[in-house]
PDB file of N, CA and C in Angstrom:
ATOM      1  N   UNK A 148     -46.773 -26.095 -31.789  1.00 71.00           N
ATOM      2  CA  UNK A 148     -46.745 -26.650 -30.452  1.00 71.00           C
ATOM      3  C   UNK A 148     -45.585 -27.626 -30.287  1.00 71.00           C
ATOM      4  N   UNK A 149     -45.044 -28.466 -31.373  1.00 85.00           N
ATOM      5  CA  UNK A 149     -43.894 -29.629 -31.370  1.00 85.00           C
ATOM      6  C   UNK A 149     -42.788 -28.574 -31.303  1.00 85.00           C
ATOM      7  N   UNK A 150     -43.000 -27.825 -31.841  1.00 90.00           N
ATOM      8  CA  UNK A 150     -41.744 -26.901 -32.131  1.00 90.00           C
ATOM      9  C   UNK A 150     -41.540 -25.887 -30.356  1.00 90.00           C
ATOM     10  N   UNK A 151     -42.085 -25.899 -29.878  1.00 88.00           N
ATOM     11  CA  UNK A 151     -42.514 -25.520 -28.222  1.00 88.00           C
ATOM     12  C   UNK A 151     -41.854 -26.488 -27.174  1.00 88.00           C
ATOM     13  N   UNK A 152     -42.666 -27.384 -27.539  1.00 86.00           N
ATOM     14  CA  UNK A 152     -41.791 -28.659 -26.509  1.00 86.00           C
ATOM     15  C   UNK A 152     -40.675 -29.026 -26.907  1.00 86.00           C
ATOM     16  N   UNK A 153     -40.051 -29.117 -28.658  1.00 90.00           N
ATOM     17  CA  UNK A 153     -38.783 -28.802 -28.506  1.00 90.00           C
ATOM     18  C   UNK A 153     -37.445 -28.060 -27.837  1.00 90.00           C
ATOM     19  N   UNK A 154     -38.291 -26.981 -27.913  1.00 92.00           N
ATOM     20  CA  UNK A 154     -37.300 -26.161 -27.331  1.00 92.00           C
ATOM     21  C   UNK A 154     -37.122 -25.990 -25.694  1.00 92.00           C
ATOM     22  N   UNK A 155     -38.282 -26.524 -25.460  1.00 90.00           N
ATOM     23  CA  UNK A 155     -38.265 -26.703 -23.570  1.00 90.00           C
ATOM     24  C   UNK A 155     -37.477 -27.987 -23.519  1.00 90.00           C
ATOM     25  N   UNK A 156     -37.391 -28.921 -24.409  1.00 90.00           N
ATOM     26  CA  UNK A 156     -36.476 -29.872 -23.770  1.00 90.00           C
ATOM     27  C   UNK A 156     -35.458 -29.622 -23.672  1.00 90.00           C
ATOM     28  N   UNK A 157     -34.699 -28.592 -24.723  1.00 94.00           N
ATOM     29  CA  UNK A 157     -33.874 -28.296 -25.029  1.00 94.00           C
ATOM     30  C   UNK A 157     -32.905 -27.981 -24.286  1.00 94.00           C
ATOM     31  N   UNK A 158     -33.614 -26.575 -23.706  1.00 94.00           N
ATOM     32  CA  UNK A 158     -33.504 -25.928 -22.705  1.00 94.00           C
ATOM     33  C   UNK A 158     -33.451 -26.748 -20.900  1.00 94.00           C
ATOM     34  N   UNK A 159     -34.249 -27.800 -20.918  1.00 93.00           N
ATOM     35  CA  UNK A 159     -34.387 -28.545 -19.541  1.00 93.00           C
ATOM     36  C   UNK A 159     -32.887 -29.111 -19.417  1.00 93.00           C
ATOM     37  N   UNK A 160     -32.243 -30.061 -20.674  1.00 94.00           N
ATOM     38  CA  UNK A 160     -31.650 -30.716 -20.963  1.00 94.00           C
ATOM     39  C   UNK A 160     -30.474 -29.962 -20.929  1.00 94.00           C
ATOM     40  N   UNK A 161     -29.966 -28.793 -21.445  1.00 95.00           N
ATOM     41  CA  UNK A 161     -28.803 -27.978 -20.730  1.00 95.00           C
ATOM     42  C   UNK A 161     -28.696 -27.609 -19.407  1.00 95.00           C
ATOM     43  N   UNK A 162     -29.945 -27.240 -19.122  1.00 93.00           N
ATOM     44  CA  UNK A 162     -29.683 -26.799 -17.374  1.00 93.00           C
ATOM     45  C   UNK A 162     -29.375 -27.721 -16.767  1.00 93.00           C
ATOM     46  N   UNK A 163     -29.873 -29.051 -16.640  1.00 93.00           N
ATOM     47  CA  UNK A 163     -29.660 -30.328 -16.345  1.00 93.00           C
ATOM     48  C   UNK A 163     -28.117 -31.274 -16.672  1.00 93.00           C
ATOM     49  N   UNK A 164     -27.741 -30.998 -17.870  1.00 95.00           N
ATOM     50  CA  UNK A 164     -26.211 -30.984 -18.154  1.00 95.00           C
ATOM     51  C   UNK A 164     -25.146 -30.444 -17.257  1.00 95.00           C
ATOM     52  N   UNK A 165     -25.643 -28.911 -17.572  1.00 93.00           N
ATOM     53  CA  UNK A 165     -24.689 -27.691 -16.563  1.00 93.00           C
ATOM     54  C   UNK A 165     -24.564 -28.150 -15.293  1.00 93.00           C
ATOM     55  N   UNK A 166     -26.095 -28.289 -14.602  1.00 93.00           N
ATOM     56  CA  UNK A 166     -26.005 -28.598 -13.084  1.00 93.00           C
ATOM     57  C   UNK A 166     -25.265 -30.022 -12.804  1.00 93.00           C
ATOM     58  N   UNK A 167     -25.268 -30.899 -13.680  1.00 93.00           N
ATOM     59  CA  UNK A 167     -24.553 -32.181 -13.580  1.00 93.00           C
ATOM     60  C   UNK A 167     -23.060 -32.145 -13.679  1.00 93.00           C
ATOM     61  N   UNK A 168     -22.719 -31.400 -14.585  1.00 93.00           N
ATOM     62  CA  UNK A 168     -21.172 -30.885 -14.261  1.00 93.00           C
ATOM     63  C   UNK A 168     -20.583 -29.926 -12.887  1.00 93.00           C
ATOM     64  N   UNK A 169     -21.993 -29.465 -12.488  1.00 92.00           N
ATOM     65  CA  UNK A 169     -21.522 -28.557 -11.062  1.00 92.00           C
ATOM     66  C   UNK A 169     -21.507 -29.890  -9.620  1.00 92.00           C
ATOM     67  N   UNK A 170     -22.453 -30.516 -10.147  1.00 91.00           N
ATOM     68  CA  UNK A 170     -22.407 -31.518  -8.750  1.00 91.00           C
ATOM     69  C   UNK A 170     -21.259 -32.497  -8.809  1.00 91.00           C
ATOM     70  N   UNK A 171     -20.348 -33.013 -10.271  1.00 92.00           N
ATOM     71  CA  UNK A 171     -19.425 -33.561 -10.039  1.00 92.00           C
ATOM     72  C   UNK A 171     -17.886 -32.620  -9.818  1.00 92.00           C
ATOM     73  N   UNK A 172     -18.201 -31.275 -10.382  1.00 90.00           N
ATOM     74  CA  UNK A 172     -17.099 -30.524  -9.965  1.00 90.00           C
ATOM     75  C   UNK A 172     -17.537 -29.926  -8.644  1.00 90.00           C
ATOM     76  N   UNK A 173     -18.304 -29.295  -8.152  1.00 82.00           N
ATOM     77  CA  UNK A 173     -18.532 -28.450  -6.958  1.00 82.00           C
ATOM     78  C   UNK A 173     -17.536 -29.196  -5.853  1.00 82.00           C
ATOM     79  N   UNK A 174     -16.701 -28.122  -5.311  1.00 87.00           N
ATOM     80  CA  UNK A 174     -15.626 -28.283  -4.287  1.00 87.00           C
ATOM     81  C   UNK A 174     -16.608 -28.258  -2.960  1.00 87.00           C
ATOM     82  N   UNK A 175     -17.928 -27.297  -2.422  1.00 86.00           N
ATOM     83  CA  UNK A 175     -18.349 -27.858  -1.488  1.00 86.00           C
ATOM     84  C   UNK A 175     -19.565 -28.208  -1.375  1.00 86.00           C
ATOM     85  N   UNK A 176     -19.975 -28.965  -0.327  1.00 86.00           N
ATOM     86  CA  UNK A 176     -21.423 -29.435  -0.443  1.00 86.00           C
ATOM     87  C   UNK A 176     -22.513 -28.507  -0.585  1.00 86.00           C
ATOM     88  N   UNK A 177     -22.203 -27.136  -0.212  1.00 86.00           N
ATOM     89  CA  UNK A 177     -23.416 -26.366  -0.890  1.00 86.00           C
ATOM     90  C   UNK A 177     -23.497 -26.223  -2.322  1.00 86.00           C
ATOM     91  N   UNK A 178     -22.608 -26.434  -3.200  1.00 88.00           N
ATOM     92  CA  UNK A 178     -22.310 -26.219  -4.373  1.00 88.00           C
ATOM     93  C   UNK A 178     -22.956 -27.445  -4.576  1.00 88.00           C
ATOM     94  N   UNK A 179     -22.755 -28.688  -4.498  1.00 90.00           N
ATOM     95  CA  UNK A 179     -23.703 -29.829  -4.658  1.00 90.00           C
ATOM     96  C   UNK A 179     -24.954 -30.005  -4.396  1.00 90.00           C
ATOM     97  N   UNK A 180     -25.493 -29.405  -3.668  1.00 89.00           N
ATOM     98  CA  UNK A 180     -26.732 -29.454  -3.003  1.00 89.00           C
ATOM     99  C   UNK A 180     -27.539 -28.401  -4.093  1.00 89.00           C
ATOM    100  N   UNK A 181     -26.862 -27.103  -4.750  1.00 90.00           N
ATOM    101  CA  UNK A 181     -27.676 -26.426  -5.060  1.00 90.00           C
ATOM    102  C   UNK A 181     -28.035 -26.738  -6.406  1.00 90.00           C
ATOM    103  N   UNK A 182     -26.720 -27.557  -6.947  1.00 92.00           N
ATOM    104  CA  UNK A 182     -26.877 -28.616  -8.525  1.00 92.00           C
ATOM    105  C   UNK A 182     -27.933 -29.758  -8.039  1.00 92.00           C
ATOM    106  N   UNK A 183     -28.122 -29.647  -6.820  1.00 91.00           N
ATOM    107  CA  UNK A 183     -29.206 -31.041  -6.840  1.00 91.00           C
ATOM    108  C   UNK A 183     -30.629 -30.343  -7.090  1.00 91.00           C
ATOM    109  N   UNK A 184     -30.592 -29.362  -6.146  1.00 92.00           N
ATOM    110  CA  UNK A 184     -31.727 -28.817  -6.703  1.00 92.00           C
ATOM    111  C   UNK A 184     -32.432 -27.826  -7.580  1.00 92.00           C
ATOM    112  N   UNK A 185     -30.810 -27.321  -8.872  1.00 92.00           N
ATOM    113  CA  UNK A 185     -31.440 -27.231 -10.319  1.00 92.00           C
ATOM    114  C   UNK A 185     -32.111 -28.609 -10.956  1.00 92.00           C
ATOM    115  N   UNK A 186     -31.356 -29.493 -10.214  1.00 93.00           N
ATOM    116  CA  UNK A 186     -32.024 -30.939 -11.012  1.00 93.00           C
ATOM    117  C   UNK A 186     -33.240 -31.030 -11.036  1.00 93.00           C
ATOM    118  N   UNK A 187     -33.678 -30.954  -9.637  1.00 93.00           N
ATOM    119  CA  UNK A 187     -35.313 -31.286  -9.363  1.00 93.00           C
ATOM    120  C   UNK A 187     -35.803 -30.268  -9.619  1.00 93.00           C
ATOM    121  N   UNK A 188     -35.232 -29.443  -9.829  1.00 93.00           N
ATOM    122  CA  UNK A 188     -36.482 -27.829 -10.740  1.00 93.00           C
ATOM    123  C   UNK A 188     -36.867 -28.471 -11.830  1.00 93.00           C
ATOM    124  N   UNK A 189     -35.136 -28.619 -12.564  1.00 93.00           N
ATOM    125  CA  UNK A 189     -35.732 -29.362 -13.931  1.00 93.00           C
ATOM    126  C   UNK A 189     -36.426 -30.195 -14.619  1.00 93.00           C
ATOM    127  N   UNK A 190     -36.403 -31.348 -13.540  1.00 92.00           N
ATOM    128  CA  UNK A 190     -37.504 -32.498 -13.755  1.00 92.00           C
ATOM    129  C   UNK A 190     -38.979 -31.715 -13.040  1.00 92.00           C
ATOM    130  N   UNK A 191     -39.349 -30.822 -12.059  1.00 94.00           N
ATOM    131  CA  UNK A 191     -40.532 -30.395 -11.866  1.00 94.00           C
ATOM    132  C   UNK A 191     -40.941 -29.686 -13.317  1.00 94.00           C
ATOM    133  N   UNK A 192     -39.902 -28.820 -13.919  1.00 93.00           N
ATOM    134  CA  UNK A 192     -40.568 -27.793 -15.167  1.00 93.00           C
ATOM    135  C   UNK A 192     -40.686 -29.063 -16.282  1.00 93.00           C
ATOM    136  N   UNK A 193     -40.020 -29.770 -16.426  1.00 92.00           N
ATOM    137  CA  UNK A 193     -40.433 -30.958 -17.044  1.00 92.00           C
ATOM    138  C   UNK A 193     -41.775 -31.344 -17.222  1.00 92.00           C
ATOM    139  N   UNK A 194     -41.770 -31.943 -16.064  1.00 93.00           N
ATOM    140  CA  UNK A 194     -43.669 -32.284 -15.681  1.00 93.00           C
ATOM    141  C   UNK A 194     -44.451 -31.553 -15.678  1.00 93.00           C
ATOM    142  N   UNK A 195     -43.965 -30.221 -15.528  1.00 92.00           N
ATOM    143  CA  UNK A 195     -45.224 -29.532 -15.307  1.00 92.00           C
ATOM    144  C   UNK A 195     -45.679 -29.067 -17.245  1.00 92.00           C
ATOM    145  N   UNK A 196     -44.370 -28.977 -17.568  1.00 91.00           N
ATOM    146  CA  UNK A 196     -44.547 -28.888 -19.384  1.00 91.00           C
ATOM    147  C   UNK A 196     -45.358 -29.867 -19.641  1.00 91.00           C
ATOM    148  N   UNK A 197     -45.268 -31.358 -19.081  1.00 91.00           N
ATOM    149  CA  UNK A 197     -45.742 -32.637 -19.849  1.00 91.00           C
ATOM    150  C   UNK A 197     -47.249 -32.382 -19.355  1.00 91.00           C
ATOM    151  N   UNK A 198     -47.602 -31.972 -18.139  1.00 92.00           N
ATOM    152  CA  UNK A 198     -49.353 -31.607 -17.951  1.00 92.00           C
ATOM    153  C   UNK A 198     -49.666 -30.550 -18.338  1.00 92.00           C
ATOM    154  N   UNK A 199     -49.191 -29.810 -18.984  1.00 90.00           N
ATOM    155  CA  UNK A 199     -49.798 -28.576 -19.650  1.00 90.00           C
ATOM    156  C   UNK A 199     -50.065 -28.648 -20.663  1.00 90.00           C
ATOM    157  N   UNK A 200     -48.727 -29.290 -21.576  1.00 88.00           N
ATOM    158  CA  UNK A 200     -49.199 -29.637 -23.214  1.00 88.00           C
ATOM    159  C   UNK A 200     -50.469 -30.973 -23.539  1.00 88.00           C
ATOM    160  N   UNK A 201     -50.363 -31.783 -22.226  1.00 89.00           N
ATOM    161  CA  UNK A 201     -51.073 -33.489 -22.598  1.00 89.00           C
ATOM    162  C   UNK A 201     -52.395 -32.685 -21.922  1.00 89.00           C
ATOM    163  N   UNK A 202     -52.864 -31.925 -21.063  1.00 92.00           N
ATOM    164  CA  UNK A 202     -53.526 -31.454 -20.392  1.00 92.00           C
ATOM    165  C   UNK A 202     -53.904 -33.147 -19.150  1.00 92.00           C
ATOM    166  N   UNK A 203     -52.750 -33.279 -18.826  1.00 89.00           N
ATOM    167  CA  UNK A 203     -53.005 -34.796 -17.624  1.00 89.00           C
ATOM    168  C   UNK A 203     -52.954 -34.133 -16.615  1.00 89.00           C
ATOM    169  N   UNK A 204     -54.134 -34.152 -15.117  1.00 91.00           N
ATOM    170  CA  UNK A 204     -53.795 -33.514 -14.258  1.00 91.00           C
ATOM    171  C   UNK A 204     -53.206 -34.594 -13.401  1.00 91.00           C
ATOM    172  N   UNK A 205     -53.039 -35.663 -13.688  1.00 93.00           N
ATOM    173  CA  UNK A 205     -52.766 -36.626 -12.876  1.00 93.00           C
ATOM    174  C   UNK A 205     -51.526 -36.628 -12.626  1.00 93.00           C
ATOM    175  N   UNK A 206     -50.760 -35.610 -13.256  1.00 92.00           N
ATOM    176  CA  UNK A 206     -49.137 -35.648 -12.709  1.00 92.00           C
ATOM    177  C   UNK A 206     -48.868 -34.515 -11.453  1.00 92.00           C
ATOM    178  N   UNK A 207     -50.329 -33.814 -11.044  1.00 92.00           N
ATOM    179  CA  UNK A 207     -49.851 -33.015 -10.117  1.00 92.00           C
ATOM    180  C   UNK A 207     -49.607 -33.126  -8.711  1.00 92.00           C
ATOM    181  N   UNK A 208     -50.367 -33.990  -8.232  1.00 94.00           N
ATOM    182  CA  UNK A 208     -49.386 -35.082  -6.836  1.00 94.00           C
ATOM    183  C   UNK A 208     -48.225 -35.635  -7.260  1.00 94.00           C
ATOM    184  N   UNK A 209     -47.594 -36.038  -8.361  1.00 93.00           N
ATOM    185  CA  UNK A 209     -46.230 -36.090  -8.273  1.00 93.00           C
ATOM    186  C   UNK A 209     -45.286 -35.170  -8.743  1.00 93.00           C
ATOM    187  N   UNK A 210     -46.063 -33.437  -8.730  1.00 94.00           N
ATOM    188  CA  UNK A 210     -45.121 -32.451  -9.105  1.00 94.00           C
ATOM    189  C   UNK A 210     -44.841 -31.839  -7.181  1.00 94.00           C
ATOM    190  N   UNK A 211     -46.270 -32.121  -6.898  1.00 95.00           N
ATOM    191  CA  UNK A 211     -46.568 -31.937  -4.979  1.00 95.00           C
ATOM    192  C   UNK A 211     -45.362 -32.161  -4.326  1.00 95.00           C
ATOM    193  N   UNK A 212     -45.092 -33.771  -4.200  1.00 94.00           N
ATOM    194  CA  UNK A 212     -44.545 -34.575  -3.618  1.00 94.00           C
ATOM    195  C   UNK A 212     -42.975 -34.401  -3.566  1.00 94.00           C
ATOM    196  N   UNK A 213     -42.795 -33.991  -5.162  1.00 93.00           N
ATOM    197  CA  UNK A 213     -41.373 -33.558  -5.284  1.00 93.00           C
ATOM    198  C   UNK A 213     -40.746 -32.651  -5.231  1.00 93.00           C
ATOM    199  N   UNK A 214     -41.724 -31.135  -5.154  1.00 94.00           N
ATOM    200  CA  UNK A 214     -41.231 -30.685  -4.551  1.00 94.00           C
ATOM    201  C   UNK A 214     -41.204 -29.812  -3.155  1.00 94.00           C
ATOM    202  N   UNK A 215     -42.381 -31.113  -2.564  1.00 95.00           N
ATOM    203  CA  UNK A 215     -41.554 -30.810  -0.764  1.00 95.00           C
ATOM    204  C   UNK A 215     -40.620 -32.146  -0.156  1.00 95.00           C
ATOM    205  N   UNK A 216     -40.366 -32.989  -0.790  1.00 92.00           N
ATOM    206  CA  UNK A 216     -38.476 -33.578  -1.126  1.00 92.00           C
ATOM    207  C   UNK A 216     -37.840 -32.682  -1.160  1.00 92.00           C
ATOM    208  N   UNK A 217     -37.426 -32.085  -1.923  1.00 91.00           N
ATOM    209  CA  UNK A 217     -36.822 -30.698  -2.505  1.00 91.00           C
ATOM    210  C   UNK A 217     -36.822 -30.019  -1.101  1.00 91.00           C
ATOM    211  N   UNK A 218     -37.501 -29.512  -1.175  1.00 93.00           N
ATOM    212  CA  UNK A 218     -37.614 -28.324   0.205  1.00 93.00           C
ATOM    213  C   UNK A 218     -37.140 -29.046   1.397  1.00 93.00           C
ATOM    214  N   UNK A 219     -37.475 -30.231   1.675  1.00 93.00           N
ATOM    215  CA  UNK A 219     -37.077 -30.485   3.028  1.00 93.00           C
ATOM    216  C   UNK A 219     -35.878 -31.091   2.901  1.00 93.00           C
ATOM    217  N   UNK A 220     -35.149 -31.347   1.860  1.00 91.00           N
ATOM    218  CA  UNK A 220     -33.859 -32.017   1.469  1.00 91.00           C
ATOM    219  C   UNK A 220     -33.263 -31.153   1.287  1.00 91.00           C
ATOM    220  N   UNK A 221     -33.391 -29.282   0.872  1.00 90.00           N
ATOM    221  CA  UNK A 221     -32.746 -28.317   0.616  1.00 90.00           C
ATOM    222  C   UNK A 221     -32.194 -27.653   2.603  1.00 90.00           C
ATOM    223  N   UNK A 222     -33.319 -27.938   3.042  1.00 92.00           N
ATOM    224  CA  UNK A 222     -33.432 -27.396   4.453  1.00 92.00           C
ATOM    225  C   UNK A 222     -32.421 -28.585   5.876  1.00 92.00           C
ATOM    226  N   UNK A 223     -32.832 -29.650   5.174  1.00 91.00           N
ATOM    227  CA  UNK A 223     -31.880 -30.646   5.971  1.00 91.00           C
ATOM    228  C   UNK A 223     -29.993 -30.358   5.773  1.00 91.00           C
ATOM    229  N   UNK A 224     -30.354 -29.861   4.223  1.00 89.00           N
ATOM    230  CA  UNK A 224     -28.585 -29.555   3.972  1.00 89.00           C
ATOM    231  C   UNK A 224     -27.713 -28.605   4.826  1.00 89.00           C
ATOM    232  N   UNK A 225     -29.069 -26.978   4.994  1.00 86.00           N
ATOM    233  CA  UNK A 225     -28.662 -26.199   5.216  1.00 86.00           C
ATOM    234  C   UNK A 225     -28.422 -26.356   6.976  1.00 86.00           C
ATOM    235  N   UNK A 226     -29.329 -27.085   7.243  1.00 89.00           N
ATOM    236  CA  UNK A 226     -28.931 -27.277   8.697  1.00 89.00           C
ATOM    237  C   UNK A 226     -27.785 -28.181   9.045  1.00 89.00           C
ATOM    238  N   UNK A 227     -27.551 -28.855   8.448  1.00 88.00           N
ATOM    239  CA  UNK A 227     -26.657 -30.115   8.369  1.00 88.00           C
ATOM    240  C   UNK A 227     -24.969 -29.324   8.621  1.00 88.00           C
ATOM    241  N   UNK A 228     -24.883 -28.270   7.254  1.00 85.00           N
ATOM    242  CA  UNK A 228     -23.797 -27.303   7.269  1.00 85.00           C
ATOM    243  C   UNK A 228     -23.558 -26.475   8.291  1.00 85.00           C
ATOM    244  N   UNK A 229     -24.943 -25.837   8.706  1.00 85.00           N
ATOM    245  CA  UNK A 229     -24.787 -24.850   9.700  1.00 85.00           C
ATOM    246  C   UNK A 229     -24.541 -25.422  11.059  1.00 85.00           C
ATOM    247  N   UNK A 230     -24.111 -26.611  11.442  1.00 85.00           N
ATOM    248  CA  UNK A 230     -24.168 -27.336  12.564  1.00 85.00           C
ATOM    249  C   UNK A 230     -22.356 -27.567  12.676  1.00 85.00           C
ATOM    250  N   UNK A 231     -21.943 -28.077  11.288  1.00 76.00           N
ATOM    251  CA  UNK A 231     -20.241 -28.387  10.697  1.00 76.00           C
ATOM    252  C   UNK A 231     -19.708 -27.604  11.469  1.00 76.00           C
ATOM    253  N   UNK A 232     -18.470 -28.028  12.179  1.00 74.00           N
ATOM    254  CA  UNK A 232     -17.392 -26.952  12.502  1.00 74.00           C
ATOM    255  C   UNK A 232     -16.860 -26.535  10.873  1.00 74.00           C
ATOM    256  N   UNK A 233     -16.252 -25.795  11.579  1.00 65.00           N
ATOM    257  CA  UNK A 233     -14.874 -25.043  10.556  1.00 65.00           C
ATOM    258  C   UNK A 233     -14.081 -26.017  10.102  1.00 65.00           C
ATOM    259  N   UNK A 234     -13.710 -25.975   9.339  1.00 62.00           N
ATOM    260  CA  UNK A 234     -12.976 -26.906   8.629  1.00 62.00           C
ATOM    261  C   UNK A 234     -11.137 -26.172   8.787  1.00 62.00           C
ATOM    262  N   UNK A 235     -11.007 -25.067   8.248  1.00 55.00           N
ATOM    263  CA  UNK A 235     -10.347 -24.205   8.028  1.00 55.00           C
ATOM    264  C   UNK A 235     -10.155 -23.371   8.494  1.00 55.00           C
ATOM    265  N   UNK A 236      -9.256 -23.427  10.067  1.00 46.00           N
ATOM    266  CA  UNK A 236      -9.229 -22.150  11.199  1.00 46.00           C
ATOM    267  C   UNK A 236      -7.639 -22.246  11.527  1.00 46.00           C
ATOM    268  N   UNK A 237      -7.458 -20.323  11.301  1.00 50.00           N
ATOM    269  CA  UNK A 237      -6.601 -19.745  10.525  1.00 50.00           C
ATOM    270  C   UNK A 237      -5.416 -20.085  12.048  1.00 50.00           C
ATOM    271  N   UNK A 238      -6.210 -19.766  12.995  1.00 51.00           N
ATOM    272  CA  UNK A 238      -5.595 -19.608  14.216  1.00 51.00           C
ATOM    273  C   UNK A 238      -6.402 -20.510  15.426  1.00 51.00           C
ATOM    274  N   UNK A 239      -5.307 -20.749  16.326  1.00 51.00           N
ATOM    275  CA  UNK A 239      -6.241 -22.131  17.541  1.00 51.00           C
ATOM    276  C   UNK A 239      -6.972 -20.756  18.550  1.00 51.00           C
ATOM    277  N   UNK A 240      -7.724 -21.120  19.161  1.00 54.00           N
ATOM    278  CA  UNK A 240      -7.947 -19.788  19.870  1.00 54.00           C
ATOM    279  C   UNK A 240      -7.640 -19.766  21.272  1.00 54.00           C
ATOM    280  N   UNK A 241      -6.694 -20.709  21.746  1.00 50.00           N
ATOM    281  CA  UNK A 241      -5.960 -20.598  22.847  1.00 50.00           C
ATOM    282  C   UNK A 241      -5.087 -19.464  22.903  1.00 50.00           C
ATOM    283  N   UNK A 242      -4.932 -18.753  21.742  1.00 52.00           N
ATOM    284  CA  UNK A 242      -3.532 -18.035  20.941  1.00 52.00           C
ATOM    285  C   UNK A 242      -4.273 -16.879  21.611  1.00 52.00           C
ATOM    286  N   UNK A 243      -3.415 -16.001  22.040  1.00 57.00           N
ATOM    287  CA  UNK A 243      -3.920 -14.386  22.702  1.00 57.00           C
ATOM    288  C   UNK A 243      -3.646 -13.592  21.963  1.00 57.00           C
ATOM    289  N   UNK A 244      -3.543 -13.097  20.962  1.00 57.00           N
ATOM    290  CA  UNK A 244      -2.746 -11.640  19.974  1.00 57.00           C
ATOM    291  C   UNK A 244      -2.918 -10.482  21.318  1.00 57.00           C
ATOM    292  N   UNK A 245      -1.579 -10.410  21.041  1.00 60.00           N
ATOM    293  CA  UNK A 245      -0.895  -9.254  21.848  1.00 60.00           C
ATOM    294  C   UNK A 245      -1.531  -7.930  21.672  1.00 60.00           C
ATOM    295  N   UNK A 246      -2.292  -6.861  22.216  1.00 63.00           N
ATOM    296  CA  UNK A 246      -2.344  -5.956  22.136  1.00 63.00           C
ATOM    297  C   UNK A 246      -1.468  -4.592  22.165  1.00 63.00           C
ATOM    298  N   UNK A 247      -1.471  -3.730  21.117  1.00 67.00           N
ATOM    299  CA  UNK A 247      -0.195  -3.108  20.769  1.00 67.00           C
ATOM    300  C   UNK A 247      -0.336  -1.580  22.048  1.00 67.00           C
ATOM    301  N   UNK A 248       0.846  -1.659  22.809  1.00 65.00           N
ATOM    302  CA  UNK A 248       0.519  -0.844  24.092  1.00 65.00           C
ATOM    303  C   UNK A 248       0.448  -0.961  25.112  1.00 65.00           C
ATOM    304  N   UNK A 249       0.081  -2.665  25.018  1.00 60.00           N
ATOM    305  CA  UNK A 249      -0.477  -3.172  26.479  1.00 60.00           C
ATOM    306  C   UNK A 249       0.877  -4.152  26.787  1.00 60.00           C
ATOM    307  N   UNK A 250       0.659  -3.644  28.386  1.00 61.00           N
ATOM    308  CA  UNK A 250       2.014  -4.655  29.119  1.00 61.00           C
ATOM    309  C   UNK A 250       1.631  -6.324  28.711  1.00 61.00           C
ATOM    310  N   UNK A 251       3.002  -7.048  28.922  1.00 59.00           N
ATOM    311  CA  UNK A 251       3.112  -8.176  28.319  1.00 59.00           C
ATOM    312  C   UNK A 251       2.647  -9.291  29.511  1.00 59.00           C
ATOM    313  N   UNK A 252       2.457 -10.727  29.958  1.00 55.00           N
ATOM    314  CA  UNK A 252       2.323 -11.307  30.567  1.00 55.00           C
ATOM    315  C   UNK A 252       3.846 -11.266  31.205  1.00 55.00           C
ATOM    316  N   UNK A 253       4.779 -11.299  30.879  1.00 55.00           N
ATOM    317  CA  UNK A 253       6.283 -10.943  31.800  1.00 55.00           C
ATOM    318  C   UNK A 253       6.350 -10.140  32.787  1.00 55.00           C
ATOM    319  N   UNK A 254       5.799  -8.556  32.182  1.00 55.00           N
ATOM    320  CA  UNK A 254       5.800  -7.376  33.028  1.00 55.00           C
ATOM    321  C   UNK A 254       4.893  -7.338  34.039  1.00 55.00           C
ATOM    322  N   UNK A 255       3.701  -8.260  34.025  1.00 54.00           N
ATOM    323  CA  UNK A 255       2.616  -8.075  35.279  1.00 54.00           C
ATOM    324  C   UNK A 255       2.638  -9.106  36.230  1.00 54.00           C
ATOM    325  N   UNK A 256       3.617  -9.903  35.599  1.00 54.00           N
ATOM    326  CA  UNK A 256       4.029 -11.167  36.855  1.00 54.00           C
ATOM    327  C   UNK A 256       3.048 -12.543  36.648  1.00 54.00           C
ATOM    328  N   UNK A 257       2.331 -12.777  35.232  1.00 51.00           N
ATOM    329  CA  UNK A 257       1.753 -13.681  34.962  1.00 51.00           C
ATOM    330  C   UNK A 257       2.746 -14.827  34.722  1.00 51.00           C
ATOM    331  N   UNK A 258       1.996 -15.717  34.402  1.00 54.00           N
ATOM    332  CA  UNK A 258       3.008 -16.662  33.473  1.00 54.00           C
ATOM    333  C   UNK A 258       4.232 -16.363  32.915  1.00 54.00           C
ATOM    334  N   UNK A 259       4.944 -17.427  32.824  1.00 53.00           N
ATOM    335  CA  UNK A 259       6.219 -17.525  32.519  1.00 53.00           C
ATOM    336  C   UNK A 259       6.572 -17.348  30.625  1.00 53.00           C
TER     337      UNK A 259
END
């Protein structure tokens, strides 16, 4: 059984590493957001290891709690982004691309 929870820490403790190197490298905030929430997986599989092996049920309102944090902190992000303009627009869209064929604004007596 020691030899069990070894290896789950083990294991918690890399994913938790990895994702910590993604949230200080990740170029955008979804990339951060989604290292935030390998984090809180990891600390939930954590706890939920520590009440399974101790048999404590008393950690399961604070496995509850954290993860609908999680969820509603995953859902605030996604709305948060989906609201962002563009950051990165290739073209203004005042810009008309010419259609190939079609008379020009010169030839129909528009604008100058």
């Amino acid at each position: 059984m020691n030899t069990l929870w070894t290896v789950i820490a083990v294991l918690l403790a890399l994913a938790s590493l990895l994702s910590m190197v993604r949230l200080l490298l990740g170029p955008s905030i979804l990339d951060r957001a989604l290292s935030v929430d390998v984090l809180l997986a990891s600390a939930l599989v954590g706890l939920g290891a520590y009440a399974a092996f101790h048999r404590d049920p008393t950690v399961l309102p604070t496995l509850m709690v954290l993860s609908l944090v999680g969820f509603v902190a995953t859902i605030s992000i996604a709305k948060f982004v989906a609201r962002r303009p563009e950051e990165h627009v290739s073209t203004p869209t005042d810009v008309v691309h010419p259609v190939p064929g079609a008379p020009s604004a010169d030839e129909e007596g528009g604008r100058p």
